[in-house]
XYZ file of C-alpha atoms in Angstrom:
576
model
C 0.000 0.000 0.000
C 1.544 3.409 -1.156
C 2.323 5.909 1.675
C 0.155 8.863 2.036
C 2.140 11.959 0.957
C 2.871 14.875 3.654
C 2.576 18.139 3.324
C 5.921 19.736 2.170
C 6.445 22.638 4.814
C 8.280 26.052 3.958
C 10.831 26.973 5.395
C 9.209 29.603 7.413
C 7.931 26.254 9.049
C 10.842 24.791 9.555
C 12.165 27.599 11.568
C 8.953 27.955 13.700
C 9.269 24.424 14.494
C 13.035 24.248 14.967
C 12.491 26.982 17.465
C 10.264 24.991 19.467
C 12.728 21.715 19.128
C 15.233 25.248 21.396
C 12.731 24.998 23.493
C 12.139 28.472 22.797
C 8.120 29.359 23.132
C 8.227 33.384 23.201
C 9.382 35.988 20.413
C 8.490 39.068 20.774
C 8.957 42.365 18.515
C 6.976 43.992 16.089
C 5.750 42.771 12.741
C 6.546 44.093 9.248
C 7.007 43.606 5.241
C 10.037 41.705 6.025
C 8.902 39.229 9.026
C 5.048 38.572 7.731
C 5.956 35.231 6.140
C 7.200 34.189 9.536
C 5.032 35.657 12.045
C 1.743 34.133 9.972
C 2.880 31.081 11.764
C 3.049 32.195 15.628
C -0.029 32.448 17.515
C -0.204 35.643 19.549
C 0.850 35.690 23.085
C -2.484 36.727 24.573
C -2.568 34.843 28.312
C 0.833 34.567 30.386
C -0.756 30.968 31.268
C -1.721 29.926 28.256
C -0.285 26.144 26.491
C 0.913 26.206 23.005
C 2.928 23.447 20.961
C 4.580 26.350 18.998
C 6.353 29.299 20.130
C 3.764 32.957 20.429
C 4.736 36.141 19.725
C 4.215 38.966 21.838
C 4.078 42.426 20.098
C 5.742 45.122 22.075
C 8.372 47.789 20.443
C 11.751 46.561 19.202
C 13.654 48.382 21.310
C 12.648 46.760 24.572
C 11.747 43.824 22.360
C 15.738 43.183 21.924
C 16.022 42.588 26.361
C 13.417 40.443 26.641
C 15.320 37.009 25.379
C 18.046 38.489 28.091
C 15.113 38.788 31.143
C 13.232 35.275 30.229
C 16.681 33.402 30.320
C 17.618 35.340 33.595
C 13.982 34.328 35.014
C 13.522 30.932 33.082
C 17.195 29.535 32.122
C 15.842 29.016 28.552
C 16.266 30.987 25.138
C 13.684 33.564 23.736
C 13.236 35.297 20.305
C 13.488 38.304 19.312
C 11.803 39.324 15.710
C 11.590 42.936 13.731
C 11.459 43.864 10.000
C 14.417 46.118 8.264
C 15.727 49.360 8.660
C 15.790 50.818 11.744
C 13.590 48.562 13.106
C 16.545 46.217 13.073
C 18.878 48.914 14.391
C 16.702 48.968 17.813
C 16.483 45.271 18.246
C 20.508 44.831 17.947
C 20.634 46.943 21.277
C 19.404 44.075 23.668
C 21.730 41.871 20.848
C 25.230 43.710 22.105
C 24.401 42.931 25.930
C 23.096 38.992 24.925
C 26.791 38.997 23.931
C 28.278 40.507 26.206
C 26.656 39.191 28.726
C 26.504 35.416 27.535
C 23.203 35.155 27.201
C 21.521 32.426 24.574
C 19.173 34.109 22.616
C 17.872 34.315 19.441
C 17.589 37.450 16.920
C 15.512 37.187 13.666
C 15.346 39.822 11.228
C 14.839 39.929 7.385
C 16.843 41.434 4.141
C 16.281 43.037 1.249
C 14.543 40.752 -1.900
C 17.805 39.966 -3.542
C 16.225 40.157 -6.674
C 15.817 44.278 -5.306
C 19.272 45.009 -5.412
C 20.425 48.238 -6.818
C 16.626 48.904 -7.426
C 16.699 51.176 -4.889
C 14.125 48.572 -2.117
C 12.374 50.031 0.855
C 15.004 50.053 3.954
C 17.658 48.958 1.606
C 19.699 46.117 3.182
C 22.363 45.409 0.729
C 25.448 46.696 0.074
C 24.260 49.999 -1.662
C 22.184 50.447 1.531
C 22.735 49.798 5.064
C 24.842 46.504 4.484
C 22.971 45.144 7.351
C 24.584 41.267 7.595
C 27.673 42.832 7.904
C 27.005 45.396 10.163
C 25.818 42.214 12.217
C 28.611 40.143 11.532
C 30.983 43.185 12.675
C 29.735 42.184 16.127
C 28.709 38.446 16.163
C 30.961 37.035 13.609
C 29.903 33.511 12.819
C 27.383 33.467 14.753
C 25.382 35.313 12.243
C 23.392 32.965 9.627
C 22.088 34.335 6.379
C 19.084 31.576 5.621
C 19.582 31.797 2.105
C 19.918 28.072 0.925
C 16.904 25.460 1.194
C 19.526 23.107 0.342
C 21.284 24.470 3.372
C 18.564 25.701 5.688
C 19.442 22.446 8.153
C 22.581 22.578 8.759
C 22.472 26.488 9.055
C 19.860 25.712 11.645
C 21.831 22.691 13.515
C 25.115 24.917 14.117
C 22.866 27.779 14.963
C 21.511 25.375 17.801
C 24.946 24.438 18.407
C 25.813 27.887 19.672
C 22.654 28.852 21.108
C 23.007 25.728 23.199
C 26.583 26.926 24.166
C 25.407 30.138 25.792
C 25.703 32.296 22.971
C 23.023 34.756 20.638
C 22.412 34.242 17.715
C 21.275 36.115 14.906
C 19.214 34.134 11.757
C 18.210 36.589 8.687
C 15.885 35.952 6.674
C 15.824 35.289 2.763
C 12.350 35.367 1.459
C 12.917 34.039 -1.549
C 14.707 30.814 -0.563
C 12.344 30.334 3.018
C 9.416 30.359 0.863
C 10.135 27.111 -0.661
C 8.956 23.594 0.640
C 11.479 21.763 2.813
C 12.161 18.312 4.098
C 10.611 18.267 7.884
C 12.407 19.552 11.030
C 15.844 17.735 12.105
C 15.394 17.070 15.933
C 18.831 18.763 17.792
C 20.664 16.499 19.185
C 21.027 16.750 22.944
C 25.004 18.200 23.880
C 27.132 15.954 25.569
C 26.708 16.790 29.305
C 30.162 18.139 30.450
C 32.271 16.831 33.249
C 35.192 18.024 35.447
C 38.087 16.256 34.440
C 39.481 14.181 37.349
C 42.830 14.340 36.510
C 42.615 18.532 35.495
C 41.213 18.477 39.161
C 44.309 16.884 40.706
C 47.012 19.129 38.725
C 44.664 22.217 39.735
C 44.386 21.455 43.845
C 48.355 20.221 43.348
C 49.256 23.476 41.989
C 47.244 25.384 44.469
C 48.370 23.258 47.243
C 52.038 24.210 46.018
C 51.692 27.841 45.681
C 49.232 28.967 48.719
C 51.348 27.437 51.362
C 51.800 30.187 54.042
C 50.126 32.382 51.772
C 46.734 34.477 51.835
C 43.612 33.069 49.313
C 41.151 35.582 48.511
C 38.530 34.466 46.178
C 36.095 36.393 43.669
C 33.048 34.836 42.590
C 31.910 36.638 38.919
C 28.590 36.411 36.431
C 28.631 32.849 35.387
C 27.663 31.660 39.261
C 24.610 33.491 39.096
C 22.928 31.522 36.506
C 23.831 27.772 38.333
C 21.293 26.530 40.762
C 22.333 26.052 44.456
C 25.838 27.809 43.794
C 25.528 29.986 47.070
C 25.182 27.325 49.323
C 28.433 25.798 47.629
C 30.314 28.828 47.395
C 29.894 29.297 51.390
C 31.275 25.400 51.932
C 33.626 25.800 50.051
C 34.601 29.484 52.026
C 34.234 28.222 55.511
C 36.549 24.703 54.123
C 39.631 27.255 53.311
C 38.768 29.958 55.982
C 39.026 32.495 52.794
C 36.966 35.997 52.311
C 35.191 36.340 49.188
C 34.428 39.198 47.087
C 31.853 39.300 44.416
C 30.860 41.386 41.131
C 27.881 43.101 40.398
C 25.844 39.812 39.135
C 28.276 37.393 40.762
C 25.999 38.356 43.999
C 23.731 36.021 42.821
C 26.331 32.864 43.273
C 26.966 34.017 47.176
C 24.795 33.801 50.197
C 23.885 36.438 52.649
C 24.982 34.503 55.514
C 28.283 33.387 54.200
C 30.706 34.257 57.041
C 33.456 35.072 55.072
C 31.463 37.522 52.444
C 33.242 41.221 52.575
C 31.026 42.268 49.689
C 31.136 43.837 45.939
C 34.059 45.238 44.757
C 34.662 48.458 42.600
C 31.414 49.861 41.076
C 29.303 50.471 43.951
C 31.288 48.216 46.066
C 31.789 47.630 49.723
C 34.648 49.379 51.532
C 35.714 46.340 53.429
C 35.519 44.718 49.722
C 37.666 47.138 47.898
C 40.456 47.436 50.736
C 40.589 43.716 50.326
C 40.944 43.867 46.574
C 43.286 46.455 46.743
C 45.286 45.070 49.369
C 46.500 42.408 46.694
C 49.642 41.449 46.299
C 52.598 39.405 45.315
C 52.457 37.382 47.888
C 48.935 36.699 47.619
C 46.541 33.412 45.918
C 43.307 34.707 43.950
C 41.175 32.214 43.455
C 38.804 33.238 40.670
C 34.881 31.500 40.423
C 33.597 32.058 37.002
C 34.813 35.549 36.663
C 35.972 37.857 33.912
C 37.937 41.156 33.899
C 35.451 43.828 32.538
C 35.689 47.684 33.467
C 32.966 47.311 36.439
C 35.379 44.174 38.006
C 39.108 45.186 37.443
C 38.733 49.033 36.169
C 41.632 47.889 33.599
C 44.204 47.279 36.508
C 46.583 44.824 35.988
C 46.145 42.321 39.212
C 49.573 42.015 41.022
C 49.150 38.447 42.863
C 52.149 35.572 43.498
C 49.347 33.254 41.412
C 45.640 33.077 40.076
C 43.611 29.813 39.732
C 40.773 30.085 37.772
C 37.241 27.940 37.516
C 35.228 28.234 34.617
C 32.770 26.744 32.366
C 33.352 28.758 29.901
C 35.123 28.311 26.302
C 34.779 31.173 24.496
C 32.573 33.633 25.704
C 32.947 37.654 26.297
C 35.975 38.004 28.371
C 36.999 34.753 27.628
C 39.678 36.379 24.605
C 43.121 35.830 25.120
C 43.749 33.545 28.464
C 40.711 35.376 30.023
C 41.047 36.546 33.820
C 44.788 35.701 33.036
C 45.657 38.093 31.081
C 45.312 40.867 33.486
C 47.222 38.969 36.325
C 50.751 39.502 37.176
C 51.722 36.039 38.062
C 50.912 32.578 37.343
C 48.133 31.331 35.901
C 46.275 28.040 36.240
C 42.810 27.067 34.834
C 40.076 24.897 35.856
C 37.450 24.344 32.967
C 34.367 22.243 33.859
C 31.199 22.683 35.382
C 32.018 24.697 38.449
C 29.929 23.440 40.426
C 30.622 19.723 40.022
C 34.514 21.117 39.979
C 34.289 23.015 43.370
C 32.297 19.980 45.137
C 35.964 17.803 43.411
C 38.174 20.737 44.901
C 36.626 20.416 48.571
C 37.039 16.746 48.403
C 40.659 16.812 47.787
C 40.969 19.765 49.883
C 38.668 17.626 52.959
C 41.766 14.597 52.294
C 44.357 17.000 52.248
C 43.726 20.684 53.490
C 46.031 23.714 51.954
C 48.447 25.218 54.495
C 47.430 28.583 53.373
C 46.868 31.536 56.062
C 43.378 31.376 57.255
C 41.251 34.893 57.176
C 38.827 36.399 59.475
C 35.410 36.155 59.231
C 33.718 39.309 57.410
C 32.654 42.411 59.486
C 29.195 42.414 60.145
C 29.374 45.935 59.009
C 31.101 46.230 55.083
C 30.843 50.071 54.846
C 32.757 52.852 56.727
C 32.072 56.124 57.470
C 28.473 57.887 57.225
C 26.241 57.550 53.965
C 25.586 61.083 52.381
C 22.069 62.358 52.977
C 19.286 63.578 51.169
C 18.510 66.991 51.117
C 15.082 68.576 52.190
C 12.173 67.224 49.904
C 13.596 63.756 48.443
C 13.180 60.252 49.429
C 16.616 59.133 51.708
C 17.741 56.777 49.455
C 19.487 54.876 51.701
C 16.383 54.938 54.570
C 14.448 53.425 51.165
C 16.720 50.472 49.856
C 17.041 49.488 53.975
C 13.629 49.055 53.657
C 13.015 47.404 50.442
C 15.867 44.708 51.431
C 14.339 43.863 54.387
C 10.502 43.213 52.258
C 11.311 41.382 48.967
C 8.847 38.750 48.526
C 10.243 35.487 48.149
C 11.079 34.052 44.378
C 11.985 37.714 43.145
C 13.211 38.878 40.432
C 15.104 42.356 40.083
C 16.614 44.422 37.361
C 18.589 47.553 38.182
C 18.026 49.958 35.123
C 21.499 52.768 34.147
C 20.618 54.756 36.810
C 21.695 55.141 40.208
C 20.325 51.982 41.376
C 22.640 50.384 39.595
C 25.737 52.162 41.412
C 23.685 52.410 44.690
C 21.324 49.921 45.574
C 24.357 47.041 46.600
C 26.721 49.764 48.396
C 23.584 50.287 51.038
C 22.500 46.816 51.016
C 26.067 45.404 50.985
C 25.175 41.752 50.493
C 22.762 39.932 48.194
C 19.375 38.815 49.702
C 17.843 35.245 49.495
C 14.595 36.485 48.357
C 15.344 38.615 45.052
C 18.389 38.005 42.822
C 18.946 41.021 40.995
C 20.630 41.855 37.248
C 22.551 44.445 35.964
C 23.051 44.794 31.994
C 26.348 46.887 33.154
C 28.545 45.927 30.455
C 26.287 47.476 27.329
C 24.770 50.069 29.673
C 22.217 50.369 27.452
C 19.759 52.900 29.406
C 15.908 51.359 29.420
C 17.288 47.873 28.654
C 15.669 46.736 32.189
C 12.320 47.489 31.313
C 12.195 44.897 28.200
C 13.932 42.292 30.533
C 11.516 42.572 32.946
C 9.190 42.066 30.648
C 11.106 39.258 29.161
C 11.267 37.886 32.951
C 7.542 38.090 33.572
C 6.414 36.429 30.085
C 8.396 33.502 31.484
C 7.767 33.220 34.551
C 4.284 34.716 35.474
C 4.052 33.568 39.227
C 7.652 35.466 40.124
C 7.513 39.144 41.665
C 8.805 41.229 39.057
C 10.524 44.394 40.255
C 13.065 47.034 38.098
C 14.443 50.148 39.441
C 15.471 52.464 36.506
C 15.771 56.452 35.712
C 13.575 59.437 34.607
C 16.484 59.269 31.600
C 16.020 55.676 31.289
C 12.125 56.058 31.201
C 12.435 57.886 27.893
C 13.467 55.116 26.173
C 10.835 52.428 26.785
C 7.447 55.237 27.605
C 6.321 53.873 24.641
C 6.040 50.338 25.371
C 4.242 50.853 28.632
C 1.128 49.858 27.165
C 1.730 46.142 26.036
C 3.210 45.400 29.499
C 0.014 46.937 31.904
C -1.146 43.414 32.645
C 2.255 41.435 33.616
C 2.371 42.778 37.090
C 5.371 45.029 37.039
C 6.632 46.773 39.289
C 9.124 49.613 38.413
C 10.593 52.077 40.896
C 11.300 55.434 38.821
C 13.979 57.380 40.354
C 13.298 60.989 39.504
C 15.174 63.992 40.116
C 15.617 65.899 36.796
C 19.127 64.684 35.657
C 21.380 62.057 33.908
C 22.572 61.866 37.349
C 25.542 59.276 36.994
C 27.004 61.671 34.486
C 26.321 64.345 36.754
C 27.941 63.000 39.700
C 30.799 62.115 37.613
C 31.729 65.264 36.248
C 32.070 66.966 39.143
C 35.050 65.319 39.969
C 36.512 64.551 36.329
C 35.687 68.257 35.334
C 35.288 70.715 38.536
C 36.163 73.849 37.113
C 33.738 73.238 34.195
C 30.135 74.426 34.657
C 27.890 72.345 35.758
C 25.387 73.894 33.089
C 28.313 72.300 30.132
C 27.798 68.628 31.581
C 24.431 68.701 29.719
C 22.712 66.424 32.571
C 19.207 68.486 32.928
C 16.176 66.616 32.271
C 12.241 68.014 31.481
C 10.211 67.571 34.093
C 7.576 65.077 32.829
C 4.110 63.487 34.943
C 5.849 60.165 35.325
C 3.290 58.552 37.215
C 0.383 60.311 34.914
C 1.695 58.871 31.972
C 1.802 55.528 33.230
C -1.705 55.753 34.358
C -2.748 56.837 30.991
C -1.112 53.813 29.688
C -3.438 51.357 31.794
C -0.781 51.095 34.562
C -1.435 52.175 38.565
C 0.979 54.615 39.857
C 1.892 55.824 42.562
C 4.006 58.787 44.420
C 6.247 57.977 47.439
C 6.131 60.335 49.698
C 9.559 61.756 50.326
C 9.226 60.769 54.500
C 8.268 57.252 53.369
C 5.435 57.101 55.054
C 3.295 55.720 52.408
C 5.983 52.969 51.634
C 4.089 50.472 53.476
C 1.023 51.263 52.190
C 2.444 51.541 48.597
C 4.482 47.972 48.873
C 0.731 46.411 49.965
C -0.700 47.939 47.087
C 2.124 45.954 44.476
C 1.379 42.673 45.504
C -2.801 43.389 45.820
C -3.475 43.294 42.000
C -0.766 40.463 40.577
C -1.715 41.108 36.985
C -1.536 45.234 36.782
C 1.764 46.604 36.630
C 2.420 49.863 39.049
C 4.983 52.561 38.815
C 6.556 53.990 41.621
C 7.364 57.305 40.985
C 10.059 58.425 43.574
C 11.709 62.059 44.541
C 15.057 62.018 44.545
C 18.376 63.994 45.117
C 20.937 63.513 41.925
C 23.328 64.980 44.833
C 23.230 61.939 47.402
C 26.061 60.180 46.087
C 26.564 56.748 47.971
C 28.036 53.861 45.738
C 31.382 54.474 44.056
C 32.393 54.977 40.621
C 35.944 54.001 40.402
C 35.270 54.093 35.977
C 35.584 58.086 36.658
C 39.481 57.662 36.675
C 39.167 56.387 33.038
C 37.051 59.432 31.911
């Protein structure tokens, strides 16, 4: 009996369906000319509890469109899509694309070309190389990692190493050729699952050998960085494995979210908005000191370009190639020797404190942390503005359990760790510091909520950073935001800043004034509540009721503030 024939599927199809084999289920953007063939086979994301055997697109402005892949993985651990049409369109979404990079986050990025049949014709948006020159302009930043689906012949394996690096931690970007998607293709090719990794038992030995060797007599300060945030269980590990070498342990901006509160040997961030007791531990480095680095790498916010004079630096990583991963990685700003550790980190710290429980180090033990990690008085607020450091005080000690946080370019993002000096059990917070992208919070808390509806959604960002994602408000009114708006009429990080980098300049040249705008009115004429802290606080408690009341309307918090109360540091200012 002759088989029944199938239905070919395009390769519009394909896609859709090799995006659900990613286990990708949300794209979001904004649709176009160049992304109808592809969107007419999403379903539209209408109910954050809905089922669906295909991924649904949720239409919201490409700008914050570009963070959300970077929120949902944050929130979810799995990829999302981005989607928007050519010209500037594309431009917008490729924001949210720099800090998926630089941040190693998997996502994926889909945006059209130009008909090629159009070229030199003078097409709408022009994409080729009379016009914007758009894969290239992509490829200047991703590389390889760029695929042009122009090839049915080709669309599979295009697709398979895509999933390869998406898999791998990495964004992607896949652009689309009309003319070639539009033709029938054989079905799907399932993804083979990646070989789960291991920690190499006989790396492990060389690694505690060599450490063994060089600490003896010798101070170990460790530094946990990024990559422990996104690995389940890490704080309770990274504490173990503190209190088994009687070592204090400083952390980066989203390497707070691989350390517990109650780890005894915890002295706090370092550098950008970081602890005192941190950063006269990290400066106190020297040559006759072990760092022992935890999935770290050297950007601006963790090393300020300074060279790290240590006797040696042993390094634990996961990581292959991603940002900061370039030339030896963490190494290459050391001055000393290097060792590396690459494996799972977890499964490679639990084979570290094994050895370590056989055999302990004859390294000099530390102290436990001060209770304390701050000297000195905090600056206060003048007359008429919310204390800042009354407020965060108040917000650490309320998180609802199962948060999620995003601090926004503003000064929450210098500020908000300085006061509350260690990271809280309840909320893990992200900062997209290394793009500094201002708005970028508000599309990854959207991103974060899509994901994961039943999590407390919170972002603190900027009457600057508002400006960039008003727009969008809108779409987002019913996924139970909540977004504290910092307001006080400046770009206030550049204001602080050049004060001391240019203090005989007038302040009226540092171009930091802002409009005053009705932040709260225009969120309530988007379909959001607002609200107005009351500079004495005393409708905090009434106002932090009111955000958890009604789970599915978002609420802005519109909050007075002094650009002048300057509390977290900014050592970057030396490089200005």
């Amino acid at each position: 009996m002759r088989a029944k024939p199938t239905t070919a599927l395009t390769g519009y199809e394909v896609l859709v369906a090799t995006l659900w084999q990613w286990n990708i289920s949300l794209c979001a953007g904004v649709t176009g000319g160049g992304v109808i063939h592809l969107l007419r086979y999403l379903r539209p994301w209408r109910d954050r509890y809905a089922s669906s055997d295909l991924p649904r697109f949720f239409s919201i402005g490409e700008y914050a469109a570009g963070f959300i892949p970077l929120g949902h993985f944050l929130a979810t651990g799995r990829p999302a899509a981005a989607i928007a049409t050519t010209g500037a369109a594309t431009k917008l979404l490729a924001c949210g694309l720099s800090d998926a990079k630089l941040h190693d986050i998997p996502a994926v990025y889909i945006v059209p070309v130009s008909p090629y049949a159009a070229e030199g014709w003078g097409p709408l948006q022009d994409t080729s190389i009379h016009g914007s020159n758009i894969v290239e302009q992509l490829r200047a930043e991703l590389g390889e990692d760029v695929f042009v689906l122009d090839s049915a012949t080709a669309l599979h394996a295009q697709l398979h190493r895509a999933g390869e690096v998406v898999s791998g931690g990495r964004p992607v970007v896949l652009v689309l050729v009309d003319e070639a998607l539009r033709k029938p293709q054989g079905a799907p090719r399932r993804q083979p699952a990646k070989p789960k990794a291991h920690a190499d038992d006989g790396a492990v030995d060389t690694f505690v050998g060599a450490l063994r060797a060089r600490s003896e007599g010798r101070r170990i300060v460790v530094l946990v960085g990024e990559e422990l945030s996104r690995i389940e269980g890490i704080s309770a590990l990274t504490t173990r494995f503190c209190e088994a070498i009687a070592s204090p342990l400083v952390w980066s901006i989203n390497g707070a979210n691989g350390v517990a509160r109650d780890n005894p040997y915890g002295y706090g961030y370092i550098l950008f908005g970081g602890n005192d007791e941190a950063t006269r531990l990290w400066r106190s480095l020297g040559a006759n000191d072990i760092l022992l680095v935890l999935g770290a790498v050297p950007d601006e916010y963790t090393t300020n370009f300074e060279p790290v004079r240590v006797h040696s630096v042993f390094i634990v990583t996961g990581k292959q190639d991603g940002y900061g991963h370039v030339s030896g990685g963490f190494a290459r700003c050391v001055e000393g020797a290097s060792h590396s550790l690459r494996g799972p980190v977890a499964e490679a710290l639990e084979a570290i404190l094994d050895r370590l429980h056989k055999k302990p180090l004859k390294h000099r033990p530390a102290a436990i942390a001060p209770a304390e990690l701050n000297s000195g008085t905090y600056a206060a607020a003048s007359a008429g503005h919310v204390d800042l450091v009354d407020l965060y005080r108040r917000l650490d000690a309320w998180w609802p359990e199962g948060s999620i946080g995003f601090d926004d370019v503003c000064l929450a993002y210098k500020d908000r760790q300085y006061v509350t000096q260690r990271p809280n059990p309840n909320i893990r917070f992200h900062s997209f510091y290394r793009g500094s992208a201002m708005g970028g919070a508000f599309g990854a808390a959207v991103g974060a909520s899509l994901g994961a509806p039943d999590a407390h959604v919170f972002a603190f960002t900027g009457d600057g950073c508002f400006r960039l994602f008003a727009g969008y408000l809108g779409e987002a009114r019913r996924l139970g935001l909540v977004v504290f708006l910092l307001n006080n009429g400046k770009y206030s990080i550049v204001e602080q800043g050049l004060g001391k980098i240019l203090p005989d300049v007038p302040s009226e040249l540092y171009h930091a004034d802002l409009e005053a705008l009705d932040y709260a009115g225009i969120a309530e004429a988007s379909g959001w509540d607002a609200v107005r802290l009351r500079e004495d606080l005393s409708n905090l408690e009434e106002l932090l009721a009111r955000c958890l009341s009604h789970p599915k309307r978002s609420i802005l918090v519109e909050m007075p503030v002094d650009a002048r109360q300057e509390l977290g540091k900014n050592p970057r200012l030396r490089n200005l």
